[in-house]
XYZ file of C-alpha atoms in Angstrom:
787
model
C 16.625 11.281 -36.003
C 14.450 9.956 -33.204
C 11.404 9.711 -35.534
C 13.552 7.976 -38.066
C 14.862 5.372 -35.654
C 11.306 4.544 -34.563
C 10.465 3.649 -38.117
C 13.146 0.904 -38.442
C 11.733 -2.696 -38.489
C 13.057 -5.097 -35.877
C 12.956 -8.087 -38.289
C 12.119 -10.739 -35.781
C 14.578 -9.379 -33.267
C 17.713 -10.355 -35.215
C 20.298 -7.648 -34.902
C 21.944 -8.377 -38.265
C 18.646 -8.209 -39.974
C 17.579 -4.889 -38.315
C 20.862 -3.254 -39.404
C 20.278 -4.524 -42.945
C 16.803 -3.101 -43.007
C 18.026 0.268 -41.623
C 20.850 0.461 -44.126
C 18.557 -0.400 -47.023
C 15.941 2.126 -45.894
C 18.535 4.930 -45.483
C 20.109 4.177 -48.825
C 16.782 4.360 -50.562
C 15.837 7.579 -48.791
C 19.010 9.166 -49.878
C 18.719 8.033 -53.522
C 15.123 9.326 -53.684
C 16.013 12.627 -51.898
C 18.873 13.246 -54.298
C 16.683 12.643 -57.361
C 14.022 15.035 -55.944
C 16.553 17.701 -55.039
C 18.042 17.685 -58.479
C 14.645 18.062 -60.090
C 13.672 20.965 -57.690
C 16.987 22.851 -58.041
C 16.195 24.686 -61.262
C 12.647 25.817 -60.215
C 14.083 26.980 -56.889
C 16.839 29.078 -58.407
C 14.395 30.400 -60.998
C 11.959 31.556 -58.308
C 14.794 33.263 -56.460
C 15.868 35.227 -59.641
C 12.285 36.209 -60.394
C 11.792 37.622 -56.880
C 15.025 39.628 -57.106
C 14.019 41.078 -60.414
C 10.442 42.028 -59.391
C 11.255 43.421 -55.949
C 14.599 45.132 -56.731
C 12.860 48.564 -56.827
C 10.606 47.972 -53.808
C 13.048 46.685 -51.156
C 16.757 47.297 -50.541
C 18.883 45.441 -53.025
C 21.323 44.525 -50.311
C 18.626 42.626 -48.451
C 17.725 40.631 -51.592
C 21.280 39.814 -52.447
C 22.018 38.746 -48.825
C 18.938 36.520 -48.887
C 19.941 34.993 -52.200
C 23.524 34.504 -51.009
C 22.429 32.604 -47.988
C 20.155 30.314 -50.005
C 22.664 29.580 -52.603
C 25.284 28.902 -49.918
C 22.985 26.307 -48.285
C 22.401 24.669 -51.625
C 26.101 24.614 -52.553
C 27.093 23.146 -49.168
C 24.471 20.423 -49.533
C 25.729 19.583 -53.076
C 29.315 19.399 -51.954
C 28.560 17.324 -48.894
C 26.447 14.886 -50.864
C 29.010 14.643 -53.770
C 31.774 13.563 -51.404
C 29.724 10.837 -49.693
C 29.460 7.287 -51.151
C 26.742 5.100 -49.740
C 28.262 1.813 -50.767
C 31.382 2.184 -48.677
C 29.757 3.890 -45.668
C 28.874 2.239 -42.378
C 25.425 2.518 -40.926
C 26.663 5.200 -38.487
C 28.083 7.196 -41.400
C 24.859 6.920 -43.261
C 22.886 8.222 -40.293
C 25.296 11.077 -39.841
C 25.204 12.121 -43.479
C 21.436 11.899 -43.483
C 21.227 14.240 -40.406
C 23.505 16.790 -42.131
C 21.367 16.705 -45.277
C 18.202 17.281 -43.221
C 19.785 20.093 -41.285
C 20.678 21.845 -44.516
C 17.190 21.343 -45.786
C 15.749 22.825 -42.583
C 18.065 25.856 -43.132
C 16.844 26.259 -46.733
C 13.216 26.090 -45.618
C 13.846 28.660 -42.963
C 15.515 31.129 -45.415
C 12.516 30.925 -47.725
C 10.074 31.210 -44.824
C 11.763 34.324 -43.482
C 11.783 36.167 -46.863
C 8.189 35.689 -47.871
C 6.523 37.856 -45.180
C 9.198 40.526 -45.666
C 8.413 40.708 -49.383
C 4.707 40.706 -48.692
C 4.996 44.110 -47.044
C 6.156 45.562 -50.394
C 4.069 43.473 -52.715
C 1.068 44.672 -54.572
C -0.690 43.803 -57.865
C 1.436 41.581 -60.039
C 4.266 41.202 -57.574
C 1.770 40.035 -54.904
C 0.372 37.412 -57.284
C 3.821 36.148 -58.296
C 4.838 35.990 -54.614
C 1.750 33.975 -53.772
C 2.356 31.529 -56.659
C 6.027 31.005 -55.646
C 5.031 30.501 -52.012
C 2.387 27.857 -52.789
C 4.818 26.211 -55.196
C 7.477 25.990 -52.539
C 4.959 24.533 -50.173
C 3.847 21.896 -52.692
C 7.430 21.009 -53.555
C 7.482 18.967 -50.328
C 5.903 16.149 -52.401
C 8.818 16.184 -54.793
C 11.807 16.710 -52.526
C 10.793 15.489 -49.099
C 8.418 12.581 -49.911
C 10.927 10.115 -48.391
C 12.261 12.581 -45.704
C 9.367 12.964 -43.255
C 11.292 15.012 -40.728
C 12.413 17.587 -43.297
C 8.942 17.554 -44.844
C 7.291 18.396 -41.498
C 9.772 21.221 -40.802
C 9.320 22.555 -44.301
C 5.519 22.438 -44.145
C 5.464 24.055 -40.750
C 7.789 26.943 -41.664
C 6.274 27.601 -45.105
C 2.720 27.415 -43.643
C 3.494 30.005 -40.979
C 5.321 32.190 -43.549
C 2.326 32.111 -45.950
C -0.120 32.774 -43.163
C 1.821 35.881 -42.011
C 2.098 37.100 -45.605
C -1.616 36.660 -46.084
C -2.409 38.686 -42.927
C -0.029 41.407 -44.133
C -1.703 41.579 -47.508
C -5.432 41.089 -46.481
C -5.602 41.677 -42.787
C -8.496 39.997 -40.987
C -10.378 39.627 -44.276
C -7.904 37.055 -45.401
C -9.445 34.252 -43.201
C -10.926 32.349 -46.237
C -7.454 32.097 -47.708
C -6.147 30.908 -44.366
C -8.885 28.279 -44.191
C -7.950 26.963 -47.696
C -4.342 26.948 -46.714
C -5.156 24.818 -43.658
C -7.062 22.285 -45.735
C -4.161 22.096 -48.335
C -1.549 21.679 -45.560
C -3.506 18.820 -44.057
C -3.592 17.078 -47.411
C 0.177 17.540 -47.823
C 0.873 16.083 -44.365
C -1.299 13.026 -45.079
C 0.403 12.516 -48.466
C 3.889 12.683 -47.004
C 2.911 10.234 -44.349
C 1.446 7.807 -46.858
C 4.601 8.039 -49.072
C 6.797 7.385 -46.094
C 4.790 4.306 -45.215
C 5.205 3.017 -48.743
C 8.977 3.295 -48.735
C 9.208 1.534 -45.431
C 6.949 -1.287 -46.713
C 9.070 -1.597 -49.794
C 12.283 -1.905 -47.721
C 10.705 -4.612 -45.636
C 9.559 -6.467 -48.712
C 13.010 -6.261 -50.285
C 14.629 -7.695 -47.134
C 12.051 -10.441 -47.081
C 12.701 -11.234 -50.691
C 16.409 -11.424 -50.086
C 15.886 -13.738 -47.102
C 13.519 -15.815 -49.213
C 16.096 -16.028 -52.027
C 18.659 -17.324 -49.561
C 16.190 -19.843 -48.328
C 15.351 -20.914 -51.885
C 19.073 -21.316 -52.636
C 19.391 -23.587 -49.584
C 16.276 -25.566 -50.582
C 17.456 -25.921 -54.112
C 20.715 -27.321 -52.921
C 18.846 -29.713 -50.710
C 16.485 -30.533 -53.562
C 19.280 -31.347 -55.914
C 20.942 -33.573 -53.406
C 17.807 -35.656 -52.783
C 15.785 -35.369 -55.996
C 15.969 -37.143 -59.373
C 16.383 -33.708 -60.988
C 19.468 -31.591 -61.114
C 20.137 -27.828 -61.586
C 22.068 -26.163 -64.292
C 23.088 -22.651 -65.243
C 24.607 -21.152 -68.412
C 26.049 -17.706 -68.897
C 24.966 -15.281 -71.720
C 27.273 -17.098 -74.111
C 25.564 -20.431 -73.388
C 28.388 -21.934 -71.428
C 27.848 -23.968 -68.241
C 28.493 -22.197 -64.977
C 28.349 -23.322 -61.328
C 28.140 -26.959 -62.418
C 26.857 -29.084 -59.601
C 28.099 -32.538 -58.659
C 24.773 -34.125 -59.579
C 24.755 -32.605 -63.009
C 28.279 -33.877 -63.655
C 27.392 -37.292 -62.513
C 24.427 -37.334 -64.844
C 26.577 -36.170 -67.738
C 29.241 -38.710 -67.044
C 32.028 -36.095 -66.755
C 33.928 -34.272 -64.014
C 32.824 -30.947 -62.760
C 35.944 -29.136 -64.023
C 35.384 -30.618 -67.484
C 31.871 -29.211 -67.748
C 32.630 -25.811 -66.192
C 32.852 -23.363 -69.079
C 31.756 -25.937 -71.674
C 29.027 -24.970 -74.150
C 25.762 -26.643 -73.112
C 24.917 -27.414 -76.765
C 28.051 -29.473 -77.146
C 26.467 -32.137 -74.941
C 23.588 -32.861 -77.327
C 23.273 -34.717 -80.566
C 22.737 -32.554 -83.699
C 19.186 -32.292 -84.965
C 16.019 -30.279 -84.791
C 15.802 -30.510 -80.991
C 19.277 -29.125 -80.560
C 18.531 -26.328 -82.982
C 15.414 -25.388 -81.001
C 17.398 -25.398 -77.791
C 20.030 -23.168 -79.414
C 17.321 -20.588 -80.454
C 16.051 -20.526 -76.832
C 19.555 -19.872 -75.513
C 20.234 -17.165 -78.066
C 16.966 -15.435 -77.458
C 17.093 -15.950 -73.661
C 13.538 -17.183 -73.823
C 11.868 -19.342 -71.285
C 11.066 -23.034 -72.094
C 9.611 -25.971 -70.267
C 9.701 -29.756 -70.515
C 11.956 -29.774 -73.568
C 13.078 -33.356 -74.306
C 16.429 -33.694 -76.072
C 18.849 -36.558 -76.857
C 22.165 -36.367 -74.990
C 25.329 -38.430 -75.440
C 26.469 -39.952 -72.104
C 29.326 -42.442 -71.949
C 29.033 -43.352 -75.683
C 25.411 -44.050 -75.100
C 22.165 -42.176 -75.778
C 19.953 -40.793 -73.103
C 16.994 -38.463 -73.121
C 16.860 -35.338 -70.811
C 13.929 -33.132 -70.125
C 15.050 -29.549 -69.688
C 13.269 -26.481 -68.313
C 14.804 -23.021 -67.935
C 13.995 -19.348 -67.530
C 16.218 -16.231 -68.063
C 17.712 -14.321 -65.083
C 18.148 -10.627 -64.691
C 21.912 -10.990 -64.861
C 21.797 -12.382 -68.415
C 22.164 -16.084 -67.332
C 19.658 -18.862 -67.734
C 18.940 -21.383 -64.989
C 16.896 -24.446 -65.023
C 16.408 -28.113 -64.048
C 17.084 -31.290 -65.957
C 15.777 -34.822 -65.582
C 16.603 -38.135 -67.193
C 13.438 -39.353 -68.965
C 15.027 -42.161 -70.984
C 12.640 -44.789 -69.703
C 9.584 -42.574 -70.237
C 10.737 -41.692 -73.697
C 11.175 -45.335 -74.726
C 7.727 -46.059 -73.352
C 6.322 -43.164 -75.373
C 8.059 -44.499 -78.473
C 6.375 -47.882 -77.920
C 3.028 -46.149 -77.408
C 3.607 -44.077 -80.576
C 4.372 -47.277 -82.480
C 1.165 -48.869 -81.226
C -0.754 -45.697 -82.219
C 0.520 -45.873 -85.799
C 0.887 -49.561 -86.459
C -1.455 -52.520 -86.304
C -0.663 -54.640 -83.259
C -1.563 -57.932 -84.998
C 0.231 -57.635 -88.348
C 2.803 -54.902 -87.716
C 1.415 -53.016 -90.786
C 0.448 -49.359 -90.728
C -2.888 -48.795 -89.092
C -5.748 -46.573 -90.234
C -4.391 -43.469 -88.529
C -0.894 -43.701 -90.140
C -2.469 -44.622 -93.491
C -4.616 -41.469 -93.379
C -1.626 -39.324 -92.479
C 0.507 -40.779 -95.304
C -2.307 -40.395 -97.766
C -2.846 -36.776 -96.834
C 0.897 -36.098 -97.093
C 1.061 -37.713 -100.561
C -1.900 -35.734 -101.777
C -0.331 -32.465 -100.520
C 2.660 -32.762 -102.840
C 1.720 -30.250 -105.551
C 4.600 -31.434 -107.811
C 3.047 -34.928 -108.264
C -0.687 -34.280 -108.716
C -1.558 -37.537 -110.473
C 0.665 -40.107 -108.887
C -1.304 -41.300 -105.867
C -3.166 -44.628 -106.269
C -5.208 -46.384 -103.581
C -6.103 -50.144 -103.497
C -8.749 -51.335 -101.045
C -8.651 -55.045 -100.522
C -11.206 -57.162 -98.628
C -10.833 -60.899 -98.024
C -13.846 -62.751 -99.413
C -14.228 -65.855 -97.250
C -12.004 -65.019 -94.238
C -14.996 -65.051 -91.847
C -15.719 -68.681 -92.594
C -12.119 -69.596 -91.738
C -12.098 -67.422 -88.648
C -15.360 -68.877 -87.350
C -14.626 -72.514 -88.108
C -10.884 -72.715 -87.256
C -10.753 -70.151 -84.490
C -9.313 -66.707 -84.061
C -5.708 -67.846 -83.592
C -5.722 -69.326 -87.133
C -7.500 -66.260 -88.365
C -4.896 -63.959 -86.892
C -2.035 -65.952 -88.399
C -3.844 -65.826 -91.727
C -4.078 -62.038 -91.560
C -0.424 -61.733 -90.751
C 0.444 -63.931 -93.678
C -1.689 -61.762 -95.984
C 0.059 -58.622 -94.755
C 3.481 -60.179 -95.313
C 2.590 -61.281 -98.852
C 1.280 -57.863 -99.774
C 4.374 -56.104 -98.467
C 6.546 -58.317 -100.626
C 4.660 -57.041 -103.680
C 5.344 -53.320 -103.072
C 8.365 -51.067 -102.964
C 9.926 -49.704 -99.895
C 8.316 -46.284 -100.318
C 4.843 -47.756 -100.735
C 2.585 -48.397 -97.811
C 0.545 -51.454 -96.906
C -1.955 -50.889 -94.099
C -4.524 -52.974 -92.243
C -7.645 -50.870 -91.814
C -9.375 -53.321 -89.488
C -10.867 -56.828 -89.634
C -9.964 -58.364 -92.937
C -9.665 -55.054 -94.746
C -6.277 -53.908 -96.166
C -5.153 -50.909 -98.147
C -2.156 -50.333 -100.395
C -0.914 -46.784 -101.087
C 1.298 -46.334 -104.152
C 2.776 -43.304 -105.829
C 3.017 -44.294 -109.569
C 2.360 -42.864 -113.008
C 0.986 -46.122 -114.237
C -2.222 -46.188 -116.291
C -5.456 -48.150 -115.693
C -4.043 -51.279 -117.387
C -0.981 -51.446 -115.218
C -2.983 -50.776 -112.080
C -5.382 -53.605 -112.859
C -2.367 -55.891 -113.571
C -0.906 -54.879 -110.164
C -4.292 -55.687 -108.467
C -4.268 -59.077 -110.147
C -0.791 -59.754 -108.633
C -2.193 -58.901 -105.209
C -5.104 -61.350 -105.690
C -2.766 -64.009 -107.041
C -0.589 -64.047 -103.912
C -3.636 -64.125 -101.671
C -5.078 -66.959 -103.765
C -2.071 -69.189 -103.083
C -2.698 -71.653 -100.224
C -1.687 -70.757 -96.747
C -0.009 -73.564 -94.673
C -0.735 -73.120 -90.977
C -0.155 -75.840 -88.399
C -0.086 -78.559 -91.112
C -3.390 -77.469 -92.672
C -3.858 -75.711 -95.945
C -6.276 -72.838 -96.337
C -7.400 -71.060 -99.415
C -9.017 -67.644 -99.547
C -9.592 -64.959 -102.140
C -10.081 -61.221 -102.138
C -11.804 -58.332 -103.890
C -10.028 -55.114 -104.721
C -11.245 -51.566 -105.424
C -8.815 -49.144 -107.127
C -8.992 -45.359 -107.015
C -6.533 -42.966 -108.588
C -6.055 -39.305 -107.939
C -7.497 -37.289 -110.776
C -8.778 -33.798 -111.417
C -11.241 -32.793 -108.799
C -10.059 -35.410 -106.327
C -7.447 -33.738 -104.220
C -8.804 -34.682 -100.765
C -7.861 -37.820 -98.864
C -11.477 -38.434 -97.814
C -12.698 -38.178 -101.419
C -10.049 -40.654 -102.666
C -10.889 -43.080 -99.899
C -14.531 -42.875 -100.664
C -13.916 -43.628 -104.291
C -11.745 -46.628 -103.403
C -14.541 -47.821 -101.133
C -17.053 -47.477 -103.945
C -14.841 -49.426 -106.230
C -14.442 -52.172 -103.626
C -18.226 -52.251 -103.211
C -18.600 -52.681 -106.908
C -16.021 -55.452 -107.018
C -17.731 -57.434 -104.271
C -21.089 -56.963 -105.999
C -19.628 -58.755 -109.032
C -18.643 -61.791 -106.900
C -15.499 -63.142 -105.280
C -11.898 -62.753 -106.412
C -12.706 -59.661 -108.506
C -11.353 -56.179 -109.245
C -13.051 -52.889 -109.975
C -11.562 -49.528 -110.991
C -13.381 -46.468 -109.903
C -15.363 -44.559 -112.522
C -17.970 -41.780 -112.265
C -20.828 -44.258 -112.831
C -20.129 -45.681 -109.363
C -20.419 -42.230 -107.975
C -23.734 -41.754 -109.692
C -24.949 -45.074 -108.362
C -23.871 -44.165 -104.854
C -25.663 -40.814 -105.007
C -28.707 -42.499 -106.324
C -28.639 -44.909 -103.421
C -28.252 -42.110 -100.902
C -31.184 -40.284 -102.454
C -33.300 -43.427 -102.280
C -32.308 -43.935 -98.718
C -33.213 -40.305 -97.881
C -36.567 -40.467 -99.703
C -37.407 -43.879 -98.354
C -37.177 -42.632 -94.760
C -40.050 -40.324 -95.569
C -42.072 -42.670 -97.684
C -44.259 -44.117 -95.022
C -45.034 -40.755 -93.414
C -45.853 -39.296 -96.809
C -48.182 -42.165 -97.734
C -46.081 -43.087 -100.745
C -45.979 -46.857 -100.034
C -48.781 -49.158 -101.223
C -49.378 -52.821 -101.453
C -50.191 -54.765 -104.610
C -51.682 -58.199 -104.484
C -51.091 -61.126 -106.887
C -53.574 -64.028 -106.607
C -52.464 -67.613 -106.225
C -54.740 -70.295 -107.762
C -55.287 -73.896 -106.999
C -54.381 -75.820 -110.179
C -57.012 -78.590 -109.562
C -60.062 -76.348 -108.781
C -59.015 -73.128 -110.505
C -60.078 -71.230 -107.426
C -58.162 -68.432 -105.797
C -56.420 -69.975 -102.845
C -54.538 -66.843 -101.704
C -52.951 -63.561 -102.437
C -49.285 -62.557 -102.135
C -48.812 -59.035 -100.765
C -46.135 -57.141 -102.699
C -44.727 -53.774 -101.624
C -44.742 -50.876 -104.182
C -43.343 -47.310 -103.841
C -45.035 -44.453 -105.675
C -42.424 -41.734 -105.730
C -43.673 -38.214 -106.779
C -40.648 -37.680 -109.053
C -39.361 -41.177 -109.853
C -42.748 -42.711 -110.456
C -43.126 -46.394 -109.425
C -39.769 -47.491 -107.862
C -39.120 -51.176 -108.382
C -38.683 -53.251 -105.211
C -35.250 -54.405 -106.382
C -34.160 -50.719 -106.311
C -35.093 -49.974 -102.780
C -35.618 -53.160 -100.735
C -31.856 -53.756 -100.615
C -31.285 -50.211 -99.253
C -34.047 -50.768 -96.692
C -32.397 -54.035 -95.616
C -28.931 -52.536 -95.238
C -30.085 -49.471 -93.310
C -32.548 -51.290 -91.027
C -35.519 -49.432 -92.339
C -36.916 -52.757 -93.526
C -38.175 -53.460 -89.990
C -40.544 -50.547 -89.629
C -41.558 -50.813 -93.239
C -42.136 -54.529 -92.904
C -44.269 -53.957 -89.790
C -46.346 -51.463 -91.758
C -46.786 -54.046 -94.585
C -48.047 -56.654 -92.106
C -50.614 -54.322 -90.564
C -51.721 -52.846 -93.954
C -52.057 -56.214 -95.711
C -54.087 -57.746 -92.959
C -56.222 -54.611 -92.658
C -57.052 -54.560 -96.397
C -57.680 -58.243 -96.920
C -59.795 -58.522 -93.809
C -62.496 -56.625 -95.656
C -62.510 -59.124 -98.544
C -64.870 -62.068 -98.468
C -63.608 -65.556 -98.934
C -61.414 -68.079 -97.126
C -58.192 -67.345 -98.870
C -54.777 -67.000 -97.310
C -52.537 -63.883 -97.434
C -48.844 -64.337 -98.010
C -46.382 -61.737 -96.687
C -42.620 -61.749 -97.365
C -40.197 -61.375 -94.428
C -36.597 -60.302 -94.850
C -33.694 -61.717 -92.712
C -33.583 -58.518 -90.731
C -37.283 -58.706 -89.967
C -37.034 -62.234 -88.785
C -34.266 -61.208 -86.331
C -36.444 -58.390 -84.905
C -37.509 -59.066 -81.309
C -40.817 -57.256 -81.996
C -41.911 -59.369 -85.002
C -44.128 -61.821 -83.175
C -45.859 -59.066 -81.103
C -46.589 -57.034 -84.310
C -48.098 -60.075 -86.023
C -50.179 -61.113 -82.989
C -51.561 -57.652 -82.593
C -52.424 -57.273 -86.297
C -54.177 -60.656 -86.353
C -56.212 -59.751 -83.295
C -57.003 -56.163 -84.514
C -58.412 -57.256 -87.879
C -60.020 -60.605 -86.851
C -58.189 -62.797 -89.355
C -57.706 -66.449 -88.510
C -53.955 -67.065 -87.975
C -54.094 -70.135 -90.321
C -54.858 -67.766 -93.203
C -51.632 -65.847 -92.669
C -48.509 -67.175 -94.346
C -45.030 -65.692 -94.133
C -42.460 -66.357 -96.901
C -38.763 -66.415 -96.076
C -35.656 -67.204 -98.139
C -32.768 -69.515 -97.422
C -30.718 -66.554 -96.210
C -32.703 -66.446 -93.017
C -31.657 -69.929 -92.013
C -28.086 -69.417 -93.273
C -27.502 -66.978 -90.351
C -27.684 -69.872 -87.986
C -29.318 -67.599 -85.463
C -31.329 -68.890 -82.567
C -33.358 -65.671 -82.627
C -34.483 -66.287 -86.201
C -35.501 -69.924 -85.578
C -37.157 -68.878 -82.366
C -39.219 -66.188 -84.038
C -40.303 -68.593 -86.787
C -41.380 -71.164 -84.156
C -43.417 -68.557 -82.279
C -45.149 -67.535 -85.514
C -46.107 -71.240 -86.003
C -47.330 -71.330 -82.448
C -49.638 -68.412 -83.285
C -51.067 -70.540 -86.027
C -49.424 -68.786 -88.980
C -47.903 -70.691 -91.891
C -44.248 -70.508 -93.017
C -43.198 -70.923 -96.662
C -39.742 -71.249 -98.142
C -39.482 -68.772 -101.022
C -37.261 -68.929 -104.155
C -36.338 -72.574 -103.514
C -33.730 -73.872 -105.855
C -31.774 -70.698 -106.698
C -29.713 -70.348 -103.487
C -27.751 -73.049 -101.707
C -30.890 -75.191 -101.657
C -29.463 -77.349 -98.891
C -31.856 -80.089 -97.834
C -30.662 -79.462 -94.314
C -32.787 -76.288 -94.254
C -35.885 -78.393 -94.907
C -34.801 -80.636 -92.055
C -34.010 -77.842 -89.705
C -37.456 -76.236 -89.957
C -40.810 -77.798 -90.967
C -42.075 -75.532 -93.660
C -45.689 -75.538 -94.751
C -44.976 -74.645 -98.339
C -42.126 -74.591 -100.894
C -42.247 -71.922 -103.636
C -40.548 -72.909 -106.855
C -38.536 -70.104 -108.241
C -39.616 -68.517 -111.595
C -36.212 -69.315 -113.148
C -37.108 -72.987 -113.261
C -40.686 -72.287 -114.398
C -39.513 -70.041 -117.256
C -37.687 -72.802 -119.127
C -39.815 -75.768 -118.112
C -41.275 -76.211 -121.665
C -37.934 -76.395 -123.488
C -35.362 -77.394 -120.929
C -35.480 -80.970 -119.656
C -33.277 -80.063 -116.659
C -35.722 -77.457 -115.446
C -38.531 -79.989 -115.872
C -36.624 -82.584 -113.895
C -35.788 -80.009 -111.099
C -39.492 -78.983 -110.789
C -40.576 -82.599 -110.680
C -38.023 -83.408 -108.028
C -39.163 -80.377 -105.886
C -42.793 -81.317 -106.031
C -42.077 -84.953 -105.087
C -39.839 -83.783 -102.279
C -42.533 -81.409 -100.991
C -45.106 -84.205 -101.163
C -42.837 -86.551 -99.281
C -42.243 -83.975 -96.566
C -45.885 -83.057 -96.284
C -45.398 -79.629 -97.799
C -47.364 -77.885 -100.576
C -45.586 -76.735 -103.701
C -46.390 -73.335 -105.388
C -44.820 -72.255 -108.707
C -44.006 -68.661 -109.335
C -43.766 -66.628 -112.587
C -46.248 -68.588 -114.733
C -46.710 -66.670 -118.051
C -47.927 -69.350 -120.563
C -50.692 -71.903 -120.688
C -48.069 -74.584 -121.545
C -46.178 -73.840 -118.344
C -49.402 -74.161 -116.385
C -50.292 -77.491 -117.915
C -46.868 -78.949 -117.279
C -46.876 -77.728 -113.636
C -50.236 -79.487 -113.140
C -48.800 -82.698 -114.687
C -45.693 -82.540 -112.550
C -47.782 -82.427 -109.348
C -47.565 -78.763 -108.472
C -50.646 -77.734 -106.462
C -50.644 -73.963 -106.935
C -49.457 -71.315 -109.371
C -49.116 -67.587 -109.652
C -47.856 -65.330 -112.416
C -48.739 -62.794 -115.091
C -50.720 -65.443 -116.955
C -53.140 -65.428 -114.170
C -52.914 -61.812 -112.971
C -50.232 -59.242 -112.528
C -49.870 -57.616 -109.038
C -52.417 -54.776 -108.673
C -53.609 -52.568 -105.819
C -56.070 -54.135 -103.377
C -58.958 -51.770 -104.389
C -58.790 -53.222 -107.939
C -59.985 -56.586 -106.722
C -63.689 -57.473 -106.431
C -64.726 -59.831 -103.656
C -63.011 -63.160 -104.053
C -66.264 -65.133 -104.227
C -67.556 -62.949 -107.076
C -64.387 -63.602 -109.117
C -64.480 -67.346 -108.377
C -68.165 -67.517 -109.385
C -67.417 -65.790 -112.686
C -64.484 -68.160 -113.293
C -66.563 -71.283 -112.621
C -69.259 -70.082 -115.034
C -66.618 -69.517 -117.722
C -65.682 -72.468 -119.929
C -62.220 -71.128 -120.568
C -61.270 -71.661 -116.902
C -57.989 -70.325 -115.566
C -56.884 -68.340 -118.582
C -59.821 -65.963 -118.252
C -59.239 -65.113 -114.604
C -58.406 -61.615 -115.527
C -61.532 -61.282 -117.661
C -63.577 -62.672 -114.741
C -62.040 -60.156 -112.384
C -62.760 -57.238 -114.785
C -66.357 -58.487 -115.239
C -66.751 -58.598 -111.407
C -65.307 -55.181 -111.149
C -67.817 -53.801 -113.677
C -70.682 -55.410 -111.864
C -69.547 -53.983 -108.550
C -69.146 -50.531 -110.026
C -72.633 -50.863 -111.567
C -74.051 -51.992 -108.218
C -75.024 -55.460 -109.444
C -72.007 -57.495 -108.206
């Protein structure tokens, strides 16, 4: 056993550890040797019987039976000796002694086989020689099965069998058997290397096992120290889910004594519910889980523990626990903030969407979901003038009033800003829904008393009800939004119930928006011009540029149908810049000292590039700035934007004129005229239309013209369609007029040069009424080459 002793690890020089390694290594060698010997027993006995049968007529039977008896005796002795020996109760010295005896018996068995093979080779020929060769090689290869963990027995076995086979080969083949001997040498070398490698593996495995055991002891020590000093504690349950090895820290956290918890079912500590059911499934299935938060009863109070555990090989489960009550309460607060509006305490948009989807997913109530979208009409004015604190209190009051008007199962949500939503599940028809919406508006309409002040606001409501083909939350919200848009379009304090016409209008608007984005690139936009005449001289004093859209499928799209879309989407800015450049380019080629009027939208006036675009266009086409006039509406000044006023002043500095368009139909506050010095006031066509029959219209027009004269501004009337309107406007002091009576807006190429038209008009006794005839005559002369 010298070679065996040299293979034992020293394990850092610790005597106890070296003995443990030696014992473990011997035990594993014996277990593996026994398993291999049992597997090789039947082939070995079978080979013995085959040889006796085949050589019984060639060699003395007594020799065969004596050889077989010796072999069987060695095997039986080995079996008996091994059967009586128990590794678990043996000392290290006993293990070593038993191992030596087993090896000695194996050496004996190898020697018995090695002695018999050359003897039989002297009588073997033909089939018997082949069988003997197969059995000999098989016995030699068996070292990998029986002796792979017994290197000493393996070396003896290989040496004896190799010598025996070599002698048998020489007996059978003489000196001509050297190739077989060469092959035998190569095969034996491979066997020796294989045995050596397998022996190294078992030694490494024994060392690893001892290291693992030492590490496990270290881990147990560290876990004990960890539990003593950490905020976590350890726990263990047996296969039945009962607590075992309860630590002092665990007992303190549970508020009980150690002996009370020992043997107690872990589940009994936790409150019933889904979390406890999930924990029970993990314990029953012995499945691993991590960071599982569950509610636990401690001293008649409620705490939250976070548990993690994994199964053990002995059927138990061990893990760690931590008290996360503070974290859980913080998470609950965060969850509340994630689902509820911080200002009003109402559901926020996220929770509203979740509830709406949940309500729509109930297949047993397909038609019961109703959605109200509510928007406060004049909240911004209160918020801006009285401050955000008053605005916030107003929003809270609105939310409180709405909640009082619904049932407990209904939901009121604040979607953001001054937008609210009410989600109901009801079978009510359209009439009842409208009545409910009126109740909402009524409670909002009542005055709000805040800090001794009374505030009045109103709202607009859009209603959408789930119907066939509307099973998705996004679709129902879209319909409610369309209904709200329709309600606000009708004015303040109004209600609209969704219908498919709104959907059609929305699709129409989207199509217009899509097509409008490509209109400039596809050269579909054009400018028409409408002349403005001086009522005293009858001459053309200017032209107003009016945008027209020639759509290939829709035909001519009215400005009212697409300018609003352009304004809302911001496309009005690039389109407006194109109009400025196009109008100045075309009219620069016309002769005459007329002015060209161009409309500006509120969005255009806010554009930081407006003044640069105008300046470059004026310079590029050589038009005197004084001939360029920009028309704006009161909405521009209502924005109270310094950017707007600044751009208007910069346009005036360029030399351009500024006119106030549609005067009289908006708020018509005189403060606008005081805030900005306009060059012209344009009287809206609504007053011109009824001037012949309505004394109020006549008085309004007269007041506007006198006001303009007093402020040093010119007055231009729009929408003139009859000679009577024209005569009254001249009498009331209006300087200029435009309208269909004079000329409808037409493309620029349809106009002759301004001086040719004016010359024709001056030569015509009928004067202004024949402007169109004069224009047509000038066009004919131009086309004939005489104008």
